[in-house]
């Protein structure tokens, strides 16, 4: 059976849970708390020298890492990674945008707000992260003014990749209400059959996020 | 004819020049100095709201951005993006590694050394960037202990993607001699027929890099 090593509050890990839900694919989820060192053990690093989640393992021991690459593999041959070579490359283009211009600001701002101590010096990074994250949201807003989805003609893996950290951007101090097209797209994603919501985060993280708003 | 908007000293742009060389594909290169605002003009932003190079434009006006996605599109159906779905997803996995865990440290350290003023406050970031970049090089070294290439059984677009900023990591203060397998792989890439070297950087950038070494 497919094994997924994932940390449930991580958007990168949640991407896999969303797609596996749509595909109705049986799997074993091994909760791997990357915020508390679970990806830095010798056993984990032997499987993934880059020490990140998510990671998948097949029964024959084969390993794959990098959330968006795993999405591509799961979705190969399905409606979630469809189109001709140009359309699939455009879907990949948005996935690289997500990892380079979106996640490093929007996900990192959320991580600092909810997982770093309230007196962490990393909190000084928040204004810059929010400025860059707002730039990414503006690029998405512009695309959505003329397109329903990021994956092509229909919903697919690029929408999943971008939904993962956009839907919880408020945790990092972003005001999604400013982005009407993004907000409407988030609702469209939530309405797709088989949609799996992110599990609630732990009370301690929710409390830190609440304190970060003050 | 295919149009490429690129800044020649940029590794992300050089990736396209390398692959177009292998494919012997005719194209028009429009030098676009992203270090001096050429990607922030209204005309450029109308084509790429994210304001980055490289960007390609087809004769019918279609646009694609994100270097690694463009590589996938150029290479579709060729030996440079070969293998089954698993192997191609593994190649993508390393391309996401390149954009998330490698480029933000190794390319940014080089940019600060060669393009930021010698008294720039950004130079304070260099020790942290070098620590993270060394982690990425160590992950590559480990892969290369058991594999000749990153793209699969043979040289391909993932090797191009990783070569782009690894070969000039010394500009950012990295010591590639510490990574013997990486150094041997760089030599293998340079020996591939049709290899196109990066053009020399401008004297002012070379001078800043030399000063950064002191």
CSV table of C-alpha atoms in Angstrom, one decimal:
chain,number,residue,atom,x,y,z
A,1,UNK,CA,0.0,0.0,0.0
A,2,UNK,CA,1.1,3.6,-0.6
A,3,UNK,CA,2.7,5.3,2.4
A,4,UNK,CA,2.6,9.0,2.8
A,5,UNK,CA,4.8,10.7,5.4
A,6,UNK,CA,3.1,14.0,6.1
A,7,UNK,CA,2.6,16.7,8.7
A,8,UNK,CA,-1.2,17.5,8.6
A,9,UNK,CA,-1.0,21.3,9.2
A,10,UNK,CA,1.5,21.6,6.3
A,11,UNK,CA,-0.1,22.9,3.1
A,12,UNK,CA,2.5,21.0,1.0
A,13,UNK,CA,1.4,17.7,2.7
A,14,UNK,CA,-2.3,18.7,2.4
A,15,UNK,CA,-1.9,18.8,-1.3
A,16,UNK,CA,-1.5,15.0,-1.4
A,17,UNK,CA,-4.4,14.4,0.9
A,18,UNK,CA,-6.6,16.5,-1.4
A,19,UNK,CA,-5.6,14.6,-4.5
A,20,UNK,CA,-5.7,11.2,-2.9
A,21,UNK,CA,-9.3,12.1,-1.8
A,22,UNK,CA,-10.3,12.9,-5.4
A,23,UNK,CA,-8.7,9.8,-6.7
A,24,UNK,CA,-10.2,7.8,-3.8
A,25,UNK,CA,-6.8,6.1,-3.4
A,26,UNK,CA,-6.1,3.9,-0.4
A,27,UNK,CA,-3.0,5.0,1.5
A,28,UNK,CA,-1.3,4.9,4.9
A,29,UNK,CA,-0.6,8.3,6.4
A,30,UNK,CA,2.3,8.5,8.8
A,31,UNK,CA,2.1,11.7,10.8
A,32,UNK,CA,5.6,13.2,10.7
A,33,UNK,CA,5.9,16.4,12.7
A,34,UNK,CA,8.5,18.4,10.8
A,35,UNK,CA,8.0,21.3,13.2
A,36,UNK,CA,9.5,19.1,16.0
A,37,UNK,CA,12.4,17.3,14.3
A,38,UNK,CA,10.7,14.2,12.8
A,39,UNK,CA,12.3,14.8,9.4
A,40,UNK,CA,15.8,15.2,10.9
A,41,UNK,CA,16.2,11.7,12.3
A,42,UNK,CA,18.9,9.5,10.7
A,43,UNK,CA,16.1,7.1,9.6
A,44,UNK,CA,14.2,9.8,7.8
A,45,UNK,CA,17.3,11.4,6.3
A,46,UNK,CA,18.3,8.1,4.9
A,47,UNK,CA,15.1,8.1,2.8
A,48,UNK,CA,15.1,11.9,2.1
A,49,UNK,CA,18.4,13.6,2.5
A,50,UNK,CA,16.7,17.0,2.1
A,51,UNK,CA,14.7,16.3,5.3
A,52,UNK,CA,11.3,17.6,4.3
A,53,UNK,CA,7.7,16.4,4.1
A,54,UNK,CA,5.8,15.2,2.3
A,55,UNK,CA,7.5,12.0,1.1
A,56,UNK,CA,5.9,8.9,-0.4
A,57,UNK,CA,7.1,5.3,-0.2
A,58,UNK,CA,5.9,2.5,-2.4
A,59,UNK,CA,5.8,-1.1,-1.3
A,60,UNK,CA,8.9,-1.9,-3.3
A,61,UNK,CA,10.8,0.8,-1.3
A,62,UNK,CA,10.8,3.5,-4.0
A,63,UNK,CA,10.7,7.0,-2.6
A,64,UNK,CA,9.5,10.3,-4.1
A,65,UNK,CA,9.8,13.7,-2.5
A,66,UNK,CA,8.6,17.3,-3.5
A,67,UNK,CA,4.8,17.8,-3.2
A,68,UNK,CA,4.2,19.1,-6.7
A,69,UNK,CA,6.2,16.3,-8.3
A,70,UNK,CA,4.2,13.7,-6.3
A,71,UNK,CA,1.0,15.4,-7.5
A,72,UNK,CA,2.2,15.0,-11.1
A,73,UNK,CA,2.9,11.4,-10.6
A,74,UNK,CA,-0.4,10.6,-8.9
A,75,UNK,CA,-2.4,12.6,-11.5
A,76,UNK,CA,-0.7,11.1,-14.6
A,77,UNK,CA,-3.3,9.8,-16.9
A,78,UNK,CA,-6.2,11.4,-15.0
A,79,UNK,CA,-8.4,14.5,-15.5
A,80,UNK,CA,-6.4,16.3,-12.9
A,81,UNK,CA,-3.3,16.7,-15.1
A,82,UNK,CA,-4.9,17.0,-18.5
A,83,UNK,CA,-4.3,18.8,-21.8
A,84,UNK,CA,-1.6,18.9,-24.5
A,85,UNK,CA,2.1,19.5,-23.9
A,86,UNK,CA,1.6,23.3,-23.8
A,87,UNK,CA,-1.2,23.2,-21.3
A,88,UNK,CA,0.6,20.7,-19.1
A,89,UNK,CA,3.7,22.9,-19.1
A,90,UNK,CA,1.5,25.9,-18.2
A,91,UNK,CA,0.2,23.9,-15.3
A,92,UNK,CA,3.8,23.2,-14.3
A,93,UNK,CA,4.6,26.9,-14.7
A,94,UNK,CA,2.1,27.8,-12.0
A,95,UNK,CA,3.4,25.0,-9.8
A,96,UNK,CA,6.9,26.5,-10.0
A,97,UNK,CA,5.4,29.9,-9.3
A,98,UNK,CA,3.8,28.4,-6.2
A,99,UNK,CA,7.1,27.0,-4.9
A,100,UNK,CA,9.2,30.0,-5.7
A,101,UNK,CA,7.0,33.1,-5.5
A,102,UNK,CA,4.1,32.1,-3.2
A,103,UNK,CA,5.0,29.4,-0.6
A,104,UNK,CA,8.3,31.1,0.6
A,105,UNK,CA,6.2,34.1,1.7
A,106,UNK,CA,2.7,33.0,2.4
A,107,UNK,CA,3.5,29.6,4.0
A,108,UNK,CA,6.5,31.0,5.9
A,109,UNK,CA,4.5,33.9,7.3
A,110,UNK,CA,1.9,31.4,8.5
A,111,UNK,CA,4.6,29.2,10.0
A,112,UNK,CA,6.1,32.1,11.9
A,113,UNK,CA,2.7,33.3,13.2
A,114,UNK,CA,1.6,29.9,14.4
A,115,UNK,CA,4.8,27.8,15.1
A,116,UNK,CA,7.5,30.3,16.2
A,117,UNK,CA,7.5,31.5,19.8
A,118,UNK,CA,5.8,34.9,20.3
A,119,UNK,CA,9.1,36.5,21.1
A,120,UNK,CA,11.0,34.9,18.1
A,121,UNK,CA,13.3,37.3,16.2
A,122,UNK,CA,11.9,35.7,13.0
A,123,UNK,CA,8.8,37.8,13.6
A,124,UNK,CA,10.8,40.8,12.3
A,125,UNK,CA,10.6,39.1,8.9
A,126,UNK,CA,6.8,39.3,8.7
A,127,UNK,CA,6.3,42.7,7.0
A,128,UNK,CA,8.6,41.7,4.1
A,129,UNK,CA,7.0,38.3,3.8
A,130,UNK,CA,3.6,39.9,3.7
A,131,UNK,CA,4.7,42.4,1.0
A,132,UNK,CA,6.0,39.6,-1.2
A,133,UNK,CA,3.0,37.3,-0.4
A,134,UNK,CA,0.7,40.1,-1.4
A,135,UNK,CA,2.5,40.4,-4.7
A,136,UNK,CA,1.9,36.7,-5.4
A,137,UNK,CA,-1.8,37.0,-4.5
A,138,UNK,CA,-2.0,39.9,-6.9
A,139,UNK,CA,-0.6,37.8,-9.7
A,140,UNK,CA,-3.1,35.1,-8.9
A,141,UNK,CA,-5.9,37.7,-8.9
A,142,UNK,CA,-4.9,38.9,-12.3
A,143,UNK,CA,-4.9,35.4,-13.8
A,144,UNK,CA,-8.3,34.6,-12.2
A,145,UNK,CA,-9.9,37.7,-13.8
A,146,UNK,CA,-9.8,35.8,-17.1
A,147,UNK,CA,-9.6,32.2,-16.1
A,148,UNK,CA,-11.6,29.9,-13.8
A,149,UNK,CA,-8.7,27.6,-12.9
A,150,UNK,CA,-4.8,27.4,-12.8
A,151,UNK,CA,-4.6,23.9,-14.1
A,152,UNK,CA,-6.1,24.6,-17.6
A,153,UNK,CA,-9.7,24.3,-18.8
A,154,UNK,CA,-10.7,22.5,-15.6
A,155,UNK,CA,-9.8,22.0,-12.0
A,156,UNK,CA,-6.6,20.0,-11.4
A,157,UNK,CA,-3.3,19.6,-9.6
A,158,UNK,CA,-2.2,23.2,-10.0
A,159,UNK,CA,-5.4,24.4,-8.3
A,160,UNK,CA,-4.6,21.9,-5.5
A,161,UNK,CA,-1.0,23.2,-5.3
A,162,UNK,CA,-2.1,26.8,-5.0
A,163,UNK,CA,-5.1,26.2,-2.8
A,164,UNK,CA,-2.9,24.5,-0.1
A,165,UNK,CA,-1.4,27.6,1.3
A,166,UNK,CA,-3.7,30.3,-0.1
A,167,UNK,CA,-6.8,29.1,1.7
A,168,UNK,CA,-5.0,29.5,5.1
A,169,UNK,CA,-3.1,32.7,4.2
A,170,UNK,CA,-5.2,34.5,6.8
A,171,UNK,CA,-3.2,32.6,9.5
A,172,UNK,CA,-0.1,34.5,8.3
A,173,UNK,CA,-1.8,37.9,8.4
A,174,UNK,CA,-3.0,38.2,4.8
A,175,UNK,CA,-6.3,39.7,4.1
A,176,UNK,CA,-7.9,37.5,1.4
A,177,UNK,CA,-11.0,39.7,1.3
A,178,UNK,CA,-8.9,42.1,-0.8
A,179,UNK,CA,-8.7,39.5,-3.5
A,180,UNK,CA,-12.2,38.9,-4.8
A,181,UNK,CA,-11.3,36.6,-7.7
A,182,UNK,CA,-9.0,34.5,-5.4
A,183,UNK,CA,-11.7,34.2,-2.8
A,184,UNK,CA,-14.3,33.1,-5.4
A,185,UNK,CA,-11.8,30.5,-6.7
A,186,UNK,CA,-11.2,29.2,-3.2
A,187,UNK,CA,-14.9,28.6,-3.0
A,188,UNK,CA,-14.9,26.9,-6.3
A,189,UNK,CA,-12.2,24.5,-5.2
A,190,UNK,CA,-14.1,23.7,-1.9
A,191,UNK,CA,-17.1,22.8,-4.0
A,192,UNK,CA,-15.3,20.2,-6.2
A,193,UNK,CA,-16.7,16.7,-5.5
A,194,UNK,CA,-14.3,14.8,-3.2
A,195,UNK,CA,-12.8,18.0,-1.6
A,196,UNK,CA,-11.0,17.2,1.6
A,197,UNK,CA,-10.5,20.1,4.0
A,198,UNK,CA,-7.3,20.6,6.0
A,199,UNK,CA,-7.6,19.1,9.5
A,200,UNK,CA,-7.9,21.7,12.3
A,201,UNK,CA,-4.5,22.8,13.6
A,202,UNK,CA,-3.5,22.2,17.3
A,203,UNK,CA,-4.7,24.6,20.0
A,204,UNK,CA,-1.2,25.9,20.7
A,205,UNK,CA,-0.7,26.9,17.1
A,206,UNK,CA,-4.2,28.5,16.9
A,207,UNK,CA,-3.4,30.4,20.1
A,208,UNK,CA,-0.1,31.7,18.6
A,209,UNK,CA,-1.9,32.8,15.4
A,210,UNK,CA,-4.5,34.6,17.5
A,211,UNK,CA,-1.8,36.4,19.5
A,212,UNK,CA,-0.1,37.3,16.2
A,213,UNK,CA,-3.1,39.3,15.2
A,214,UNK,CA,-3.0,41.7,18.1
B,1,UNK,CA,10.1,32.5,-34.7
B,2,UNK,CA,10.5,31.7,-31.0
B,3,UNK,CA,11.4,34.8,-28.9
B,4,UNK,CA,13.2,34.4,-25.6
B,5,UNK,CA,13.4,37.3,-23.1
B,6,UNK,CA,16.4,36.6,-21.0
B,7,UNK,CA,19.2,38.2,-19.0
B,8,UNK,CA,22.4,36.4,-20.0
B,9,UNK,CA,24.1,36.3,-16.6
B,10,UNK,CA,21.0,34.7,-15.0
B,11,UNK,CA,21.2,30.9,-14.5
B,12,UNK,CA,17.5,30.6,-14.9
B,13,UNK,CA,17.8,32.2,-18.4
B,14,UNK,CA,20.9,30.2,-19.3
B,15,UNK,CA,18.9,27.0,-18.9
B,16,UNK,CA,17.0,27.9,-22.0
B,17,UNK,CA,20.1,28.8,-24.0
B,18,UNK,CA,21.6,25.4,-23.0
B,19,UNK,CA,18.6,23.4,-24.1
B,20,UNK,CA,18.0,25.4,-27.3
B,21,UNK,CA,21.7,24.7,-28.1
B,22,UNK,CA,21.2,21.0,-27.8
B,23,UNK,CA,18.0,21.1,-29.8
B,24,UNK,CA,19.6,23.4,-32.4
B,25,UNK,CA,16.5,25.4,-32.3
B,26,UNK,CA,16.4,28.8,-34.0
B,27,UNK,CA,15.2,31.6,-31.7
B,28,UNK,CA,15.5,35.4,-31.1
B,29,UNK,CA,17.0,36.4,-27.8
B,30,UNK,CA,15.9,39.7,-26.4
B,31,UNK,CA,18.4,40.8,-23.7
B,32,UNK,CA,16.3,41.9,-20.7
B,33,UNK,CA,18.3,43.3,-17.9
B,34,UNK,CA,16.2,42.2,-14.8
B,35,UNK,CA,18.9,43.7,-12.5
B,36,UNK,CA,18.1,47.2,-13.9
B,37,UNK,CA,14.3,47.2,-14.1
B,38,UNK,CA,13.7,45.8,-17.6
B,39,UNK,CA,11.2,43.3,-16.2
B,40,UNK,CA,9.3,46.0,-14.3
B,41,UNK,CA,8.1,48.1,-17.3
B,42,UNK,CA,4.4,48.2,-18.0
B,43,UNK,CA,5.0,46.5,-21.3
B,44,UNK,CA,6.8,43.6,-19.7
B,45,UNK,CA,4.4,43.3,-16.8
B,46,UNK,CA,1.5,43.1,-19.3
B,47,UNK,CA,3.1,39.9,-20.6
B,48,UNK,CA,4.4,38.5,-17.3
B,49,UNK,CA,2.6,40.0,-14.2
B,50,UNK,CA,5.2,38.3,-12.0
B,51,UNK,CA,8.0,40.4,-13.6
B,52,UNK,CA,10.7,37.8,-14.0
B,53,UNK,CA,12.9,36.4,-16.7
B,54,UNK,CA,13.1,34.1,-18.6
B,55,UNK,CA,9.9,34.4,-20.6
B,56,UNK,CA,9.1,33.0,-24.1
B,57,UNK,CA,6.7,34.3,-26.7
B,58,UNK,CA,5.4,32.4,-29.7
B,59,UNK,CA,4.5,34.0,-33.0
B,60,UNK,CA,0.8,33.7,-32.1
B,61,UNK,CA,1.4,35.7,-29.0
B,62,UNK,CA,1.3,32.9,-26.5
B,63,UNK,CA,3.5,33.4,-23.4
B,64,UNK,CA,5.2,31.0,-21.0
B,65,UNK,CA,7.2,31.8,-17.9
B,66,UNK,CA,9.2,29.9,-15.3
B,67,UNK,CA,12.4,28.5,-16.6
B,68,UNK,CA,11.8,24.8,-15.6
B,69,UNK,CA,8.3,24.7,-17.1
B,70,UNK,CA,9.7,26.1,-20.3
B,71,UNK,CA,12.4,23.4,-20.3
B,72,UNK,CA,9.7,20.8,-20.0
B,73,UNK,CA,7.8,22.2,-22.9
B,74,UNK,CA,10.9,22.5,-25.2
B,75,UNK,CA,12.0,19.0,-24.2
B,76,UNK,CA,8.6,17.2,-24.6
B,77,UNK,CA,9.1,14.2,-26.9
B,78,UNK,CA,12.9,14.5,-26.9
B,79,UNK,CA,15.6,12.5,-25.2
B,80,UNK,CA,16.1,15.3,-22.7
B,81,UNK,CA,12.8,14.6,-20.9
B,82,UNK,CA,12.5,10.8,-21.2
B,83,UNK,CA,11.4,7.9,-19.2
B,84,UNK,CA,8.1,6.6,-17.8
B,85,UNK,CA,5.7,8.6,-15.6
B,86,UNK,CA,7.7,7.7,-12.4
B,87,UNK,CA,11.0,8.8,-14.0
B,88,UNK,CA,9.6,12.0,-15.4
B,89,UNK,CA,8.1,12.8,-12.0
B,90,UNK,CA,11.5,12.2,-10.3
B,91,UNK,CA,13.1,14.6,-12.8
B,92,UNK,CA,10.4,17.1,-11.9
B,93,UNK,CA,11.1,16.4,-8.2
B,94,UNK,CA,14.7,17.6,-8.6
B,95,UNK,CA,13.5,20.6,-10.6
B,96,UNK,CA,11.3,21.6,-7.7
B,97,UNK,CA,14.3,21.0,-5.4
B,98,UNK,CA,16.3,23.3,-7.6
B,99,UNK,CA,13.8,26.2,-7.3
B,100,UNK,CA,13.0,25.7,-3.6
B,101,UNK,CA,16.1,24.4,-1.9
B,102,UNK,CA,19.0,25.5,-4.2
B,103,UNK,CA,18.3,28.6,-6.2
B,104,UNK,CA,17.1,30.8,-3.3
B,105,UNK,CA,20.5,30.3,-1.6
B,106,UNK,CA,23.1,29.6,-4.3
B,107,UNK,CA,21.8,32.0,-6.9
B,108,UNK,CA,20.9,34.7,-4.4
B,109,UNK,CA,24.3,34.5,-2.8
B,110,UNK,CA,25.9,35.0,-6.2
B,111,UNK,CA,23.5,37.9,-7.0
B,112,UNK,CA,24.4,39.7,-3.7
B,113,UNK,CA,28.2,39.2,-4.3
B,114,UNK,CA,28.1,40.4,-7.9
B,115,UNK,CA,25.1,42.7,-8.3
B,116,UNK,CA,24.6,44.4,-4.9
B,117,UNK,CA,26.7,47.4,-3.9
B,118,UNK,CA,29.7,46.5,-1.8
B,119,UNK,CA,28.1,48.3,1.2
B,120,UNK,CA,24.6,46.7,0.7
B,121,UNK,CA,23.0,45.6,4.0
B,122,UNK,CA,21.9,42.5,2.0
B,123,UNK,CA,25.5,41.2,2.4
B,124,UNK,CA,24.6,40.4,6.0
B,125,UNK,CA,22.5,37.6,4.6
B,126,UNK,CA,25.5,35.8,3.0
B,127,UNK,CA,26.5,33.5,5.9
B,128,UNK,CA,22.9,32.1,6.2
B,129,UNK,CA,22.6,31.8,2.4
B,130,UNK,CA,25.9,29.9,2.2
B,131,UNK,CA,24.9,27.5,5.0
B,132,UNK,CA,21.6,26.7,3.2
B,133,UNK,CA,23.3,26.5,-0.2
B,134,UNK,CA,25.9,24.1,1.2
B,135,UNK,CA,23.0,21.9,2.5
B,136,UNK,CA,21.7,21.8,-1.1
B,137,UNK,CA,25.1,20.9,-2.5
B,138,UNK,CA,25.4,18.1,0.0
B,139,UNK,CA,22.1,16.7,-1.1
B,140,UNK,CA,23.3,16.7,-4.7
B,141,UNK,CA,26.6,15.1,-3.7
B,142,UNK,CA,24.7,12.3,-2.0
B,143,UNK,CA,22.6,11.6,-5.1
B,144,UNK,CA,25.7,11.7,-7.4
B,145,UNK,CA,27.4,9.1,-5.3
B,146,UNK,CA,25.1,6.5,-6.8
B,147,UNK,CA,23.8,8.2,-10.0
B,148,UNK,CA,25.4,9.8,-13.0
B,149,UNK,CA,22.6,12.3,-13.7
B,150,UNK,CA,19.6,14.0,-12.1
B,151,UNK,CA,17.3,13.6,-15.1
B,152,UNK,CA,17.2,9.8,-15.0
B,153,UNK,CA,19.3,7.3,-16.9
B,154,UNK,CA,20.8,9.9,-19.1
B,155,UNK,CA,21.5,13.7,-19.2
B,156,UNK,CA,18.5,15.9,-19.6
B,157,UNK,CA,16.6,19.0,-18.5
B,158,UNK,CA,17.0,18.4,-14.8
B,159,UNK,CA,20.8,18.4,-15.2
B,160,UNK,CA,20.5,21.6,-17.2
B,161,UNK,CA,18.3,23.1,-14.4
B,162,UNK,CA,20.8,22.2,-11.7
B,163,UNK,CA,23.9,23.0,-13.7
B,164,UNK,CA,22.7,26.6,-14.3
B,165,UNK,CA,23.5,28.0,-10.8
B,166,UNK,CA,25.7,25.2,-9.5
B,167,UNK,CA,28.5,25.8,-12.1
B,168,UNK,CA,28.9,29.4,-11.0
B,169,UNK,CA,28.3,28.9,-7.3
B,170,UNK,CA,31.9,30.0,-6.7
B,171,UNK,CA,30.8,33.5,-7.6
B,172,UNK,CA,28.6,33.4,-4.4
B,173,UNK,CA,31.4,32.2,-2.2
B,174,UNK,CA,30.8,28.4,-2.3
B,175,UNK,CA,33.8,26.1,-2.5
B,176,UNK,CA,32.8,23.5,-5.1
B,177,UNK,CA,36.1,21.6,-4.6
B,178,UNK,CA,34.6,20.3,-1.4
B,179,UNK,CA,32.0,18.4,-3.6
B,180,UNK,CA,33.9,15.9,-5.7
B,181,UNK,CA,30.9,14.1,-7.2
B,182,UNK,CA,29.3,17.5,-8.0
B,183,UNK,CA,32.5,18.7,-9.6
B,184,UNK,CA,32.8,15.5,-11.7
B,185,UNK,CA,29.1,15.9,-12.8
B,186,UNK,CA,29.7,19.5,-13.8
B,187,UNK,CA,32.5,18.3,-16.0
B,188,UNK,CA,30.2,15.6,-17.5
B,189,UNK,CA,27.6,18.2,-18.3
B,190,UNK,CA,30.3,20.4,-20.0
B,191,UNK,CA,31.3,17.4,-22.2
B,192,UNK,CA,27.8,16.8,-23.6
B,193,UNK,CA,27.7,17.5,-27.3
B,194,UNK,CA,26.1,20.9,-28.0
B,195,UNK,CA,27.0,22.3,-24.6
B,196,UNK,CA,26.7,26.1,-24.5
B,197,UNK,CA,28.7,27.9,-21.8
B,198,UNK,CA,27.3,30.9,-20.0
B,199,UNK,CA,28.5,34.2,-21.5
B,200,UNK,CA,31.1,36.1,-19.5
B,201,UNK,CA,29.6,38.5,-16.9
B,202,UNK,CA,30.2,42.2,-17.2
B,203,UNK,CA,33.4,43.7,-15.7
B,204,UNK,CA,31.5,45.6,-13.0
B,205,UNK,CA,29.9,42.4,-11.7
B,206,UNK,CA,33.2,40.4,-11.9
B,207,UNK,CA,34.9,43.2,-9.9
B,208,UNK,CA,32.2,43.1,-7.2
B,209,UNK,CA,32.6,39.3,-7.0
B,210,UNK,CA,36.4,39.7,-6.7
B,211,UNK,CA,35.9,42.3,-3.9
B,212,UNK,CA,33.4,39.9,-2.1
B,213,UNK,CA,36.2,37.3,-1.8
B,214,UNK,CA,38.4,39.6,0.3
